[in-house]
Amino acid sequence: MAFTAFSGNTKAVEQHPRRQGWVVLLLLAPGIAYMLLFFVAPFIQLALTALQAPAASGGIGQYVAALEFGNYWTALSEYWPHLVRSFIYALTATIIGLLISYPLAYLIGVKVRSKPMLQGILLILVVAPFFISMLLRTLAWKSILPSELIGTHFSVIFGLVYNFIPFMVLPMFASLQALDLRLLEAGSDLYASPVTTFRRVTLPLSMPGIVSGTLLSFIPMSGDYVVASREFLGGTSTAMIGNVIESNFLQTQNYPMAAALSIMLMVIILIMIATYVRKSGAEDLL
C-alpha cells in the first residue's frame, strides 16, 4: 500500500477496498446461507401455511394455498387464554429466576473470584444439569414433587425456573466477572454504603448480563411445551400456547391454526423484547 501511495498508482489503491469487500462477502456467505436455509425459508413456509384454507375434499390435514387471513382471528379468539397464561407463566418464572440467579452469579463472579478452584466448582454445578436431558430432569421432578402439586400453576412455574436457571446465571456471571473490583473499592473509599455502591456501580455495569439472561430465559419459556404438558408437570388447566401449537400440528393436524399461532407468538415476543431492551437502555442488543 505504501509503495502504491508513493508511486502515484491510484488505480491500485482504488481496487483494494473492492477486494476487501469480496473477502468480507465470502466470509459472511456461510452465515448468510445458514440464515436463509434455516430461518427465512421455514418462516416463509410457515407464513404461507397460516393462510391456507381447507381442501374441497374435507379430509383431515388436507389444505390448499389461499389467503385466509381470518385464520389469525380464529386462532386469537379461541386460544387467547393460553397466550395470556403462557406470558404470565414466563414472566413470573423469569422474575423468580432473576431473583435466584443474580445473587448466585454475584457469588461466583465477584465474591469467590480470588478462589479459582471454588469458582470452577460452582460453575460446574450451574452447568451440570445440561449434562442430563431436559425431558429426564422434568420427568424426575414429576416423581419428586407431591402428587397434589402436579398439574398446578406452582409445578409449571417451578419447572420453568428450574430448567432455565443456567441460561440466566451464565450471562450474568460473564458480566460480573468483567466487573473491575477497584470501582467497588473506590465507592467504599468515598464512604458510599454497600447498597449505594451496588445501585450506582454494580447494577448498571451488570445490566447487559441481566438483559441477556432474561431474554435467553423468557423467550424459550414463552414457547415451552414440555413442562406444562400433562405427561410432565402440567395439567388440563395449565396448558401453554406451545402445547396448543403442538396439539394442532401433530394431533388434530390443523396446520393453518398452528402456523397462525406460531407467528402471533413470535410477533408478540418480538414486540415485548424490543420494548424491554429499549426501556433497559440496551439497544445494542437489537
PDB file of C-alpha atoms in Angstrom:
ATOM      1  CA  MET A   1       0.000   0.000   0.000  1.00  0.00           C
ATOM      2  CA  ALA A   2       2.840   2.387   0.902  1.00  0.00           C
ATOM      3  CA  PHE A   3       4.546   1.680  -2.446  1.00  0.00           C
ATOM      4  CA  THR A   4       1.418   2.430  -4.446  1.00  0.00           C
ATOM      5  CA  ALA A   5       0.820   5.610  -2.498  1.00  0.00           C
ATOM      6  CA  PHE A   6       4.313   6.948  -3.223  1.00  0.00           C
ATOM      7  CA  SER A   7       4.279   5.762  -6.831  1.00  0.00           C
ATOM      8  CA  GLY A   8       1.050   7.621  -7.562  1.00  0.00           C
ATOM      9  CA  ASN A   9      -0.746   4.460  -8.796  1.00  0.00           C
ATOM     10  CA  THR A  10      -4.207   5.455  -7.580  1.00  0.00           C
ATOM     11  CA  LYS A  11      -5.866   2.616  -9.551  1.00  0.00           C
ATOM     12  CA  ALA A  12      -4.242   0.014  -7.297  1.00  0.00           C
ATOM     13  CA  VAL A  13      -5.360   1.933  -4.201  1.00  0.00           C
ATOM     14  CA  GLU A  14      -8.962   2.108  -5.502  1.00  0.00           C
ATOM     15  CA  GLN A  15      -9.080  -1.659  -6.110  1.00  0.00           C
ATOM     16  CA  HIS A  16      -8.084  -2.532  -2.585  1.00  0.00           C
ATOM     17  CA  PRO A  17     -11.483  -1.770  -0.937  1.00  0.00           C
ATOM     18  CA  ARG A  18     -13.210  -3.809  -3.663  1.00  0.00           C
ATOM     19  CA  ARG A  19     -11.057  -6.862  -2.957  1.00  0.00           C
ATOM     20  CA  GLN A  20     -11.655  -6.349   0.737  1.00  0.00           C
ATOM     21  CA  GLY A  21     -15.404  -6.286   0.108  1.00  0.00           C
ATOM     22  CA  TRP A  22     -15.250  -9.618  -1.721  1.00  0.00           C
ATOM     23  CA  VAL A  23     -13.291 -11.154   1.151  1.00  0.00           C
ATOM     24  CA  VAL A  24     -15.872  -9.917   3.667  1.00  0.00           C
ATOM     25  CA  LEU A  25     -18.692 -11.267   1.486  1.00  0.00           C
ATOM     26  CA  LEU A  26     -17.020 -14.678   1.225  1.00  0.00           C
ATOM     27  CA  LEU A  27     -16.545 -14.804   4.984  1.00  0.00           C
ATOM     28  CA  LEU A  28     -20.200 -13.902   5.563  1.00  0.00           C
ATOM     29  CA  ALA A  29     -21.516 -16.336   2.937  1.00  0.00           C
ATOM     30  CA  PRO A  30     -21.815 -19.388   5.267  1.00  0.00           C
ATOM     31  CA  GLY A  31     -23.702 -17.377   7.867  1.00  0.00           C
ATOM     32  CA  ILE A  32     -25.998 -15.809   5.279  1.00  0.00           C
ATOM     33  CA  ALA A  33     -26.682 -19.218   3.710  1.00  0.00           C
ATOM     34  CA  TYR A  34     -27.431 -20.648   7.145  1.00  0.00           C
ATOM     35  CA  MET A  35     -29.937 -17.864   7.906  1.00  0.00           C
ATOM     36  CA  LEU A  36     -31.639 -18.218   4.523  1.00  0.00           C
ATOM     37  CA  LEU A  37     -31.876 -22.004   4.761  1.00  0.00           C
ATOM     38  CA  PHE A  38     -32.827 -22.451   8.406  1.00  0.00           C
ATOM     39  CA  PHE A  39     -34.725 -19.254   9.248  1.00  0.00           C
ATOM     40  CA  VAL A  40     -36.006 -17.331   6.213  1.00  0.00           C
ATOM     41  CA  ALA A  41     -37.191 -20.344   4.190  1.00  0.00           C
ATOM     42  CA  PRO A  42     -39.024 -22.037   7.127  1.00  0.00           C
ATOM     43  CA  PHE A  43     -40.581 -18.707   8.131  1.00  0.00           C
ATOM     44  CA  ILE A  44     -41.914 -18.137   4.611  1.00  0.00           C
ATOM     45  CA  GLN A  45     -43.315 -21.669   4.575  1.00  0.00           C
ATOM     46  CA  LEU A  46     -44.919 -21.067   7.985  1.00  0.00           C
ATOM     47  CA  ALA A  47     -46.466 -17.774   6.814  1.00  0.00           C
ATOM     48  CA  LEU A  48     -47.911 -19.469   3.707  1.00  0.00           C
ATOM     49  CA  THR A  49     -49.280 -22.326   5.806  1.00  0.00           C
ATOM     50  CA  ALA A  50     -51.038 -19.860   8.118  1.00  0.00           C
ATOM     51  CA  LEU A  51     -53.038 -18.570   5.132  1.00  0.00           C
ATOM     52  CA  GLN A  52     -54.143 -21.959   3.795  1.00  0.00           C
ATOM     53  CA  ALA A  53     -57.801 -22.999   3.502  1.00  0.00           C
ATOM     54  CA  PRO A  54     -59.380 -26.463   3.932  1.00  0.00           C
ATOM     55  CA  ALA A  55     -59.358 -28.593   0.792  1.00  0.00           C
ATOM     56  CA  ALA A  56     -62.618 -29.284  -1.021  1.00  0.00           C
ATOM     57  CA  SER A  57     -62.285 -32.984  -0.149  1.00  0.00           C
ATOM     58  CA  GLY A  58     -62.666 -32.079   3.535  1.00  0.00           C
ATOM     59  CA  GLY A  59     -60.075 -34.603   4.650  1.00  0.00           C
ATOM     60  CA  ILE A  60     -58.178 -34.206   7.918  1.00  0.00           C
ATOM     61  CA  GLY A  61     -54.914 -32.404   7.323  1.00  0.00           C
ATOM     62  CA  GLN A  62     -55.863 -31.527   3.730  1.00  0.00           C
ATOM     63  CA  TYR A  63     -55.344 -27.836   2.933  1.00  0.00           C
ATOM     64  CA  VAL A  64     -54.777 -25.763  -0.189  1.00  0.00           C
ATOM     65  CA  ALA A  65     -52.959 -22.496  -0.824  1.00  0.00           C
ATOM     66  CA  ALA A  66     -55.153 -19.462  -0.143  1.00  0.00           C
ATOM     67  CA  LEU A  67     -55.225 -16.070   1.572  1.00  0.00           C
ATOM     68  CA  GLU A  68     -57.322 -16.896   4.627  1.00  0.00           C
ATOM     69  CA  PHE A  69     -56.253 -14.026   6.925  1.00  0.00           C
ATOM     70  CA  GLY A  70     -59.220 -14.963   9.101  1.00  0.00           C
ATOM     71  CA  ASN A  71     -57.137 -17.850  10.456  1.00  0.00           C
ATOM     72  CA  TYR A  72     -55.344 -15.349  12.677  1.00  0.00           C
ATOM     73  CA  TRP A  73     -58.591 -14.026  14.155  1.00  0.00           C
ATOM     74  CA  THR A  74     -59.902 -17.563  14.701  1.00  0.00           C
ATOM     75  CA  ALA A  75     -56.677 -18.585  16.439  1.00  0.00           C
ATOM     76  CA  LEU A  76     -56.689 -15.484  18.634  1.00  0.00           C
ATOM     77  CA  SER A  77     -60.364 -15.743  19.601  1.00  0.00           C
ATOM     78  CA  GLU A  78     -60.063 -19.433  20.527  1.00  0.00           C
ATOM     79  CA  TYR A  79     -56.701 -19.529  22.235  1.00  0.00           C
ATOM     80  CA  TRP A  80     -56.117 -16.080  23.754  1.00  0.00           C
ATOM     81  CA  PRO A  81     -56.367 -17.540  27.309  1.00  0.00           C
ATOM     82  CA  HIS A  82     -53.451 -19.875  26.505  1.00  0.00           C
ATOM     83  CA  LEU A  83     -51.429 -16.957  25.146  1.00  0.00           C
ATOM     84  CA  VAL A  84     -52.067 -14.861  28.262  1.00  0.00           C
ATOM     85  CA  ARG A  85     -51.318 -17.814  30.536  1.00  0.00           C
ATOM     86  CA  SER A  86     -48.057 -18.538  28.719  1.00  0.00           C
ATOM     87  CA  PHE A  87     -46.763 -14.991  29.150  1.00  0.00           C
ATOM     88  CA  ILE A  88     -47.865 -14.851  32.803  1.00  0.00           C
ATOM     89  CA  TYR A  89     -46.035 -18.130  33.495  1.00  0.00           C
ATOM     90  CA  ALA A  90     -42.941 -16.990  31.584  1.00  0.00           C
ATOM     91  CA  LEU A  91     -42.886 -13.549  33.223  1.00  0.00           C
ATOM     92  CA  THR A  92     -43.344 -14.978  36.721  1.00  0.00           C
ATOM     93  CA  ALA A  93     -40.670 -17.629  36.171  1.00  0.00           C
ATOM     94  CA  THR A  94     -38.296 -15.010  34.722  1.00  0.00           C
ATOM     95  CA  ILE A  95     -38.680 -12.738  37.747  1.00  0.00           C
ATOM     96  CA  ILE A  96     -38.187 -15.637  40.186  1.00  0.00           C
ATOM     97  CA  GLY A  97     -35.215 -16.866  38.163  1.00  0.00           C
ATOM     98  CA  LEU A  98     -33.698 -13.379  38.212  1.00  0.00           C
ATOM     99  CA  LEU A  99     -34.010 -13.163  41.998  1.00  0.00           C
ATOM    100  CA  ILE A 100     -32.260 -16.529  42.327  1.00  0.00           C
ATOM    101  CA  SER A 101     -29.695 -16.130  39.561  1.00  0.00           C
ATOM    102  CA  TYR A 102     -28.285 -12.681  40.299  1.00  0.00           C
ATOM    103  CA  PRO A 103     -27.037 -13.434  43.840  1.00  0.00           C
ATOM    104  CA  LEU A 104     -25.648 -16.750  42.579  1.00  0.00           C
ATOM    105  CA  ALA A 105     -23.856 -15.074  39.670  1.00  0.00           C
ATOM    106  CA  TYR A 106     -22.572 -12.355  42.020  1.00  0.00           C
ATOM    107  CA  LEU A 107     -21.183 -15.005  44.371  1.00  0.00           C
ATOM    108  CA  ILE A 108     -19.381 -16.817  41.536  1.00  0.00           C
ATOM    109  CA  GLY A 109     -18.237 -13.769  39.594  1.00  0.00           C
ATOM    110  CA  VAL A 110     -17.258 -11.400  42.415  1.00  0.00           C
ATOM    111  CA  LYS A 111     -17.082 -12.961  45.858  1.00  0.00           C
ATOM    112  CA  VAL A 112     -15.077 -16.084  45.000  1.00  0.00           C
ATOM    113  CA  ARG A 113     -13.069 -14.588  42.133  1.00  0.00           C
ATOM    114  CA  SER A 114      -9.899 -14.889  44.207  1.00  0.00           C
ATOM    115  CA  LYS A 115     -10.514 -18.647  44.619  1.00  0.00           C
ATOM    116  CA  PRO A 116     -10.354 -20.127  41.101  1.00  0.00           C
ATOM    117  CA  MET A 117     -10.925 -23.725  42.202  1.00  0.00           C
ATOM    118  CA  LEU A 118     -14.087 -22.883  44.152  1.00  0.00           C
ATOM    119  CA  GLN A 119     -15.264 -20.677  41.299  1.00  0.00           C
ATOM    120  CA  GLY A 120     -14.768 -23.514  38.832  1.00  0.00           C
ATOM    121  CA  ILE A 121     -16.656 -25.976  41.052  1.00  0.00           C
ATOM    122  CA  LEU A 122     -19.597 -23.599  41.381  1.00  0.00           C
ATOM    123  CA  LEU A 123     -19.667 -23.045  37.609  1.00  0.00           C
ATOM    124  CA  ILE A 124     -19.677 -26.799  37.016  1.00  0.00           C
ATOM    125  CA  LEU A 125     -22.600 -27.144  39.424  1.00  0.00           C
ATOM    126  CA  VAL A 126     -24.508 -24.476  37.465  1.00  0.00           C
ATOM    127  CA  VAL A 127     -23.999 -26.146  34.076  1.00  0.00           C
ATOM    128  CA  ALA A 128     -24.243 -29.727  35.388  1.00  0.00           C
ATOM    129  CA  PRO A 129     -27.994 -30.001  34.596  1.00  0.00           C
ATOM    130  CA  PHE A 130     -27.111 -29.602  30.905  1.00  0.00           C
ATOM    131  CA  PHE A 131     -25.388 -32.986  31.061  1.00  0.00           C
ATOM    132  CA  ILE A 132     -28.803 -34.641  31.524  1.00  0.00           C
ATOM    133  CA  SER A 133     -31.707 -34.443  29.096  1.00  0.00           C
ATOM    134  CA  MET A 134     -34.281 -31.773  29.910  1.00  0.00           C
ATOM    135  CA  LEU A 135     -37.034 -34.354  29.483  1.00  0.00           C
ATOM    136  CA  LEU A 136     -35.466 -36.677  32.042  1.00  0.00           C
ATOM    137  CA  ARG A 137     -34.922 -33.876  34.538  1.00  0.00           C
ATOM    138  CA  THR A 138     -38.517 -32.686  34.198  1.00  0.00           C
ATOM    139  CA  LEU A 139     -39.832 -36.233  34.477  1.00  0.00           C
ATOM    140  CA  ALA A 140     -37.731 -36.756  37.601  1.00  0.00           C
ATOM    141  CA  TRP A 141     -39.361 -33.746  39.249  1.00  0.00           C
ATOM    142  CA  LYS A 142     -42.754 -35.288  38.498  1.00  0.00           C
ATOM    143  CA  SER A 143     -41.720 -38.188  40.757  1.00  0.00           C
ATOM    144  CA  ILE A 144     -40.128 -35.971  43.417  1.00  0.00           C
ATOM    145  CA  LEU A 145     -42.916 -33.414  43.845  1.00  0.00           C
ATOM    146  CA  PRO A 146     -46.069 -34.416  45.798  1.00  0.00           C
ATOM    147  CA  SER A 147     -48.830 -35.617  43.504  1.00  0.00           C
ATOM    148  CA  GLU A 148     -51.103 -32.841  44.829  1.00  0.00           C
ATOM    149  CA  LEU A 149     -48.809 -30.260  43.218  1.00  0.00           C
ATOM    150  CA  ILE A 150     -48.657 -31.857  39.772  1.00  0.00           C
ATOM    151  CA  GLY A 151     -50.839 -30.055  37.249  1.00  0.00           C
ATOM    152  CA  THR A 152     -50.899 -26.803  39.215  1.00  0.00           C
ATOM    153  CA  HIS A 153     -49.576 -23.344  38.411  1.00  0.00           C
ATOM    154  CA  PHE A 154     -46.854 -23.879  41.008  1.00  0.00           C
ATOM    155  CA  SER A 155     -45.471 -27.029  39.389  1.00  0.00           C
ATOM    156  CA  VAL A 156     -45.337 -25.452  35.913  1.00  0.00           C
ATOM    157  CA  ILE A 157     -43.618 -22.264  37.105  1.00  0.00           C
ATOM    158  CA  PHE A 158     -41.264 -24.338  39.260  1.00  0.00           C
ATOM    159  CA  GLY A 159     -40.313 -26.467  36.250  1.00  0.00           C
ATOM    160  CA  LEU A 160     -39.711 -23.404  34.076  1.00  0.00           C
ATOM    161  CA  VAL A 161     -37.490 -21.774  36.701  1.00  0.00           C
ATOM    162  CA  TYR A 162     -35.510 -24.959  37.279  1.00  0.00           C
ATOM    163  CA  ASN A 163     -34.903 -25.722  33.596  1.00  0.00           C
ATOM    164  CA  PHE A 164     -33.850 -22.216  32.573  1.00  0.00           C
ATOM    165  CA  ILE A 165     -31.827 -21.028  35.588  1.00  0.00           C
ATOM    166  CA  PRO A 166     -28.455 -21.793  33.871  1.00  0.00           C
ATOM    167  CA  PHE A 167     -29.461 -19.676  30.860  1.00  0.00           C
ATOM    168  CA  MET A 168     -29.820 -16.732  33.234  1.00  0.00           C
ATOM    169  CA  VAL A 169     -26.845 -17.336  35.512  1.00  0.00           C
ATOM    170  CA  LEU A 170     -24.166 -17.676  32.842  1.00  0.00           C
ATOM    171  CA  PRO A 171     -24.667 -14.283  31.073  1.00  0.00           C
ATOM    172  CA  MET A 172     -24.818 -12.542  34.456  1.00  0.00           C
ATOM    173  CA  PHE A 173     -21.670 -14.334  35.573  1.00  0.00           C
ATOM    174  CA  ALA A 174     -19.856 -13.226  32.403  1.00  0.00           C
ATOM    175  CA  SER A 175     -20.905  -9.634  33.026  1.00  0.00           C
ATOM    176  CA  LEU A 176     -19.974  -9.661  36.727  1.00  0.00           C
ATOM    177  CA  GLN A 177     -16.698 -11.483  36.042  1.00  0.00           C
ATOM    178  CA  ALA A 178     -15.623  -8.492  33.925  1.00  0.00           C
ATOM    179  CA  LEU A 179     -16.517  -6.034  36.682  1.00  0.00           C
ATOM    180  CA  ASP A 180     -13.475  -4.048  37.837  1.00  0.00           C
ATOM    181  CA  LEU A 181     -13.346  -4.575  41.610  1.00  0.00           C
ATOM    182  CA  ARG A 182     -11.350  -1.376  42.016  1.00  0.00           C
ATOM    183  CA  LEU A 183     -14.574   0.507  41.289  1.00  0.00           C
ATOM    184  CA  LEU A 184     -16.211  -1.135  44.299  1.00  0.00           C
ATOM    185  CA  GLU A 185     -13.180  -0.231  46.439  1.00  0.00           C
ATOM    186  CA  ALA A 186     -13.385   3.349  45.173  1.00  0.00           C
ATOM    187  CA  GLY A 187     -17.039   3.509  46.199  1.00  0.00           C
ATOM    188  CA  SER A 188     -16.114   2.303  49.671  1.00  0.00           C
ATOM    189  CA  ASP A 189     -13.265   4.822  49.916  1.00  0.00           C
ATOM    190  CA  LEU A 190     -15.750   7.587  49.097  1.00  0.00           C
ATOM    191  CA  TYR A 191     -17.908   6.464  52.042  1.00  0.00           C
ATOM    192  CA  ALA A 192     -20.692   5.070  49.880  1.00  0.00           C
ATOM    193  CA  SER A 193     -22.790   2.416  51.609  1.00  0.00           C
ATOM    194  CA  PRO A 194     -22.810  -1.127  50.134  1.00  0.00           C
ATOM    195  CA  VAL A 195     -26.365  -0.543  48.912  1.00  0.00           C
ATOM    196  CA  THR A 196     -25.375   2.708  47.180  1.00  0.00           C
ATOM    197  CA  THR A 197     -22.295   1.088  45.625  1.00  0.00           C
ATOM    198  CA  PHE A 198     -24.438  -1.746  44.308  1.00  0.00           C
ATOM    199  CA  ARG A 199     -27.104   0.593  42.960  1.00  0.00           C
ATOM    200  CA  ARG A 200     -24.707   3.107  41.378  1.00  0.00           C
ATOM    201  CA  VAL A 201     -21.861   0.830  40.235  1.00  0.00           C
ATOM    202  CA  THR A 202     -22.517  -2.924  40.250  1.00  0.00           C
ATOM    203  CA  LEU A 203     -26.078  -2.950  38.910  1.00  0.00           C
ATOM    204  CA  PRO A 204     -25.504  -0.590  35.931  1.00  0.00           C
ATOM    205  CA  LEU A 205     -22.303  -2.378  34.896  1.00  0.00           C
ATOM    206  CA  SER A 206     -24.001  -5.790  35.083  1.00  0.00           C
ATOM    207  CA  MET A 207     -27.105  -4.649  33.184  1.00  0.00           C
ATOM    208  CA  PRO A 208     -26.001  -6.243  29.847  1.00  0.00           C
ATOM    209  CA  GLY A 209     -25.805  -9.620  31.587  1.00  0.00           C
ATOM    210  CA  ILE A 210     -29.214  -9.110  33.198  1.00  0.00           C
ATOM    211  CA  VAL A 211     -30.794  -8.204  29.858  1.00  0.00           C
ATOM    212  CA  SER A 212     -29.153 -11.142  28.057  1.00  0.00           C
ATOM    213  CA  GLY A 213     -30.094 -13.595  30.809  1.00  0.00           C
ATOM    214  CA  THR A 214     -33.726 -12.529  30.973  1.00  0.00           C
ATOM    215  CA  LEU A 215     -34.067 -12.698  27.176  1.00  0.00           C
ATOM    216  CA  LEU A 216     -32.427 -16.121  26.958  1.00  0.00           C
ATOM    217  CA  SER A 217     -34.874 -17.353  29.602  1.00  0.00           C
ATOM    218  CA  PHE A 218     -38.111 -15.538  28.756  1.00  0.00           C
ATOM    219  CA  ILE A 219     -38.131 -16.409  25.043  1.00  0.00           C
ATOM    220  CA  PRO A 220     -37.912 -20.219  25.381  1.00  0.00           C
ATOM    221  CA  MET A 221     -40.175 -20.151  28.451  1.00  0.00           C
ATOM    222  CA  SER A 222     -42.964 -18.451  26.475  1.00  0.00           C
ATOM    223  CA  GLY A 223     -42.965 -21.185  23.836  1.00  0.00           C
ATOM    224  CA  ASP A 224     -42.177 -24.123  26.089  1.00  0.00           C
ATOM    225  CA  TYR A 225     -44.436 -27.151  25.656  1.00  0.00           C
ATOM    226  CA  VAL A 226     -42.637 -29.749  27.776  1.00  0.00           C
ATOM    227  CA  VAL A 227     -43.048 -28.535  31.348  1.00  0.00           C
ATOM    228  CA  ALA A 228     -46.773 -27.682  31.033  1.00  0.00           C
ATOM    229  CA  SER A 229     -47.556 -30.937  29.243  1.00  0.00           C
ATOM    230  CA  ARG A 230     -49.828 -33.399  31.056  1.00  0.00           C
ATOM    231  CA  GLU A 231     -47.123 -36.045  30.650  1.00  0.00           C
ATOM    232  CA  PHE A 232     -44.778 -33.954  32.814  1.00  0.00           C
ATOM    233  CA  LEU A 233     -45.657 -31.220  35.351  1.00  0.00           C
ATOM    234  CA  GLY A 234     -48.804 -29.715  33.782  1.00  0.00           C
ATOM    235  CA  GLY A 235     -52.484 -30.494  33.545  1.00  0.00           C
ATOM    236  CA  THR A 236     -55.558 -29.543  31.552  1.00  0.00           C
ATOM    237  CA  SER A 237     -55.812 -26.150  33.261  1.00  0.00           C
ATOM    238  CA  THR A 238     -52.150 -25.247  32.801  1.00  0.00           C
ATOM    239  CA  ALA A 239     -51.724 -25.773  29.041  1.00  0.00           C
ATOM    240  CA  MET A 240     -49.498 -23.140  27.451  1.00  0.00           C
ATOM    241  CA  ILE A 241     -49.570 -21.898  23.868  1.00  0.00           C
ATOM    242  CA  GLY A 242     -46.747 -24.293  22.999  1.00  0.00           C
ATOM    243  CA  ASN A 243     -48.984 -27.230  23.960  1.00  0.00           C
ATOM    244  CA  VAL A 244     -51.773 -25.856  21.754  1.00  0.00           C
ATOM    245  CA  ILE A 245     -49.413 -25.477  18.777  1.00  0.00           C
ATOM    246  CA  GLU A 246     -48.047 -28.974  19.294  1.00  0.00           C
ATOM    247  CA  SER A 247     -51.572 -30.402  19.517  1.00  0.00           C
ATOM    248  CA  ASN A 248     -52.751 -28.643  16.345  1.00  0.00           C
ATOM    249  CA  PHE A 249     -49.672 -29.675  14.390  1.00  0.00           C
ATOM    250  CA  LEU A 250     -49.323 -33.310  15.470  1.00  0.00           C
ATOM    251  CA  GLN A 251     -52.751 -34.441  16.688  1.00  0.00           C
ATOM    252  CA  THR A 252     -55.612 -32.565  15.018  1.00  0.00           C
ATOM    253  CA  GLN A 253     -53.418 -31.684  12.001  1.00  0.00           C
ATOM    254  CA  ASN A 254     -54.881 -28.188  11.825  1.00  0.00           C
ATOM    255  CA  TYR A 255     -51.759 -26.774  10.223  1.00  0.00           C
ATOM    256  CA  PRO A 256     -53.065 -23.241   9.411  1.00  0.00           C
ATOM    257  CA  MET A 257     -54.204 -22.753  13.017  1.00  0.00           C
ATOM    258  CA  ALA A 258     -50.871 -23.948  14.413  1.00  0.00           C
ATOM    259  CA  ALA A 259     -48.911 -21.783  11.972  1.00  0.00           C
ATOM    260  CA  ALA A 260     -51.008 -18.698  12.753  1.00  0.00           C
ATOM    261  CA  LEU A 261     -50.473 -19.227  16.492  1.00  0.00           C
ATOM    262  CA  SER A 262     -46.733 -19.645  15.948  1.00  0.00           C
ATOM    263  CA  ILE A 263     -46.457 -16.391  14.024  1.00  0.00           C
ATOM    264  CA  MET A 264     -48.567 -14.499  16.568  1.00  0.00           C
ATOM    265  CA  LEU A 265     -46.375 -15.847  19.378  1.00  0.00           C
ATOM    266  CA  MET A 266     -43.262 -14.753  17.501  1.00  0.00           C
ATOM    267  CA  VAL A 267     -44.599 -11.236  16.839  1.00  0.00           C
ATOM    268  CA  ILE A 268     -45.761 -10.710  20.441  1.00  0.00           C
ATOM    269  CA  ILE A 269     -42.387 -11.869  21.808  1.00  0.00           C
ATOM    270  CA  LEU A 270     -40.521  -9.557  19.419  1.00  0.00           C
ATOM    271  CA  ILE A 271     -42.634  -6.573  20.495  1.00  0.00           C
ATOM    272  CA  MET A 272     -42.165  -7.366  24.193  1.00  0.00           C
ATOM    273  CA  ILE A 273     -38.410  -7.867  23.785  1.00  0.00           C
ATOM    274  CA  ALA A 274     -37.944  -4.658  21.799  1.00  0.00           C
ATOM    275  CA  THR A 275     -39.851  -2.714  24.460  1.00  0.00           C
ATOM    276  CA  TYR A 276     -37.892  -4.316  27.290  1.00  0.00           C
ATOM    277  CA  VAL A 277     -34.498  -3.754  25.662  1.00  0.00           C
ATOM    278  CA  ARG A 278     -35.321  -0.143  24.851  1.00  0.00           C
ATOM    279  CA  LYS A 279     -36.553   0.553  28.375  1.00  0.00           C
ATOM    280  CA  SER A 280     -33.467  -1.079  29.897  1.00  0.00           C
ATOM    281  CA  GLY A 281     -31.123   1.025  27.760  1.00  0.00           C
ATOM    282  CA  ALA A 282     -29.514  -1.944  25.984  1.00  0.00           C
ATOM    283  CA  GLU A 283     -30.436  -1.033  22.390  1.00  0.00           C
ATOM    284  CA  ASP A 284     -27.139  -2.501  21.178  1.00  0.00           C
ATOM    285  CA  LEU A 285     -28.669  -5.967  21.627  1.00  0.00           C
ATOM    286  CA  LEU A 286     -31.304  -5.262  18.950  1.00  0.00           C
TER     287      LEU A 286
END
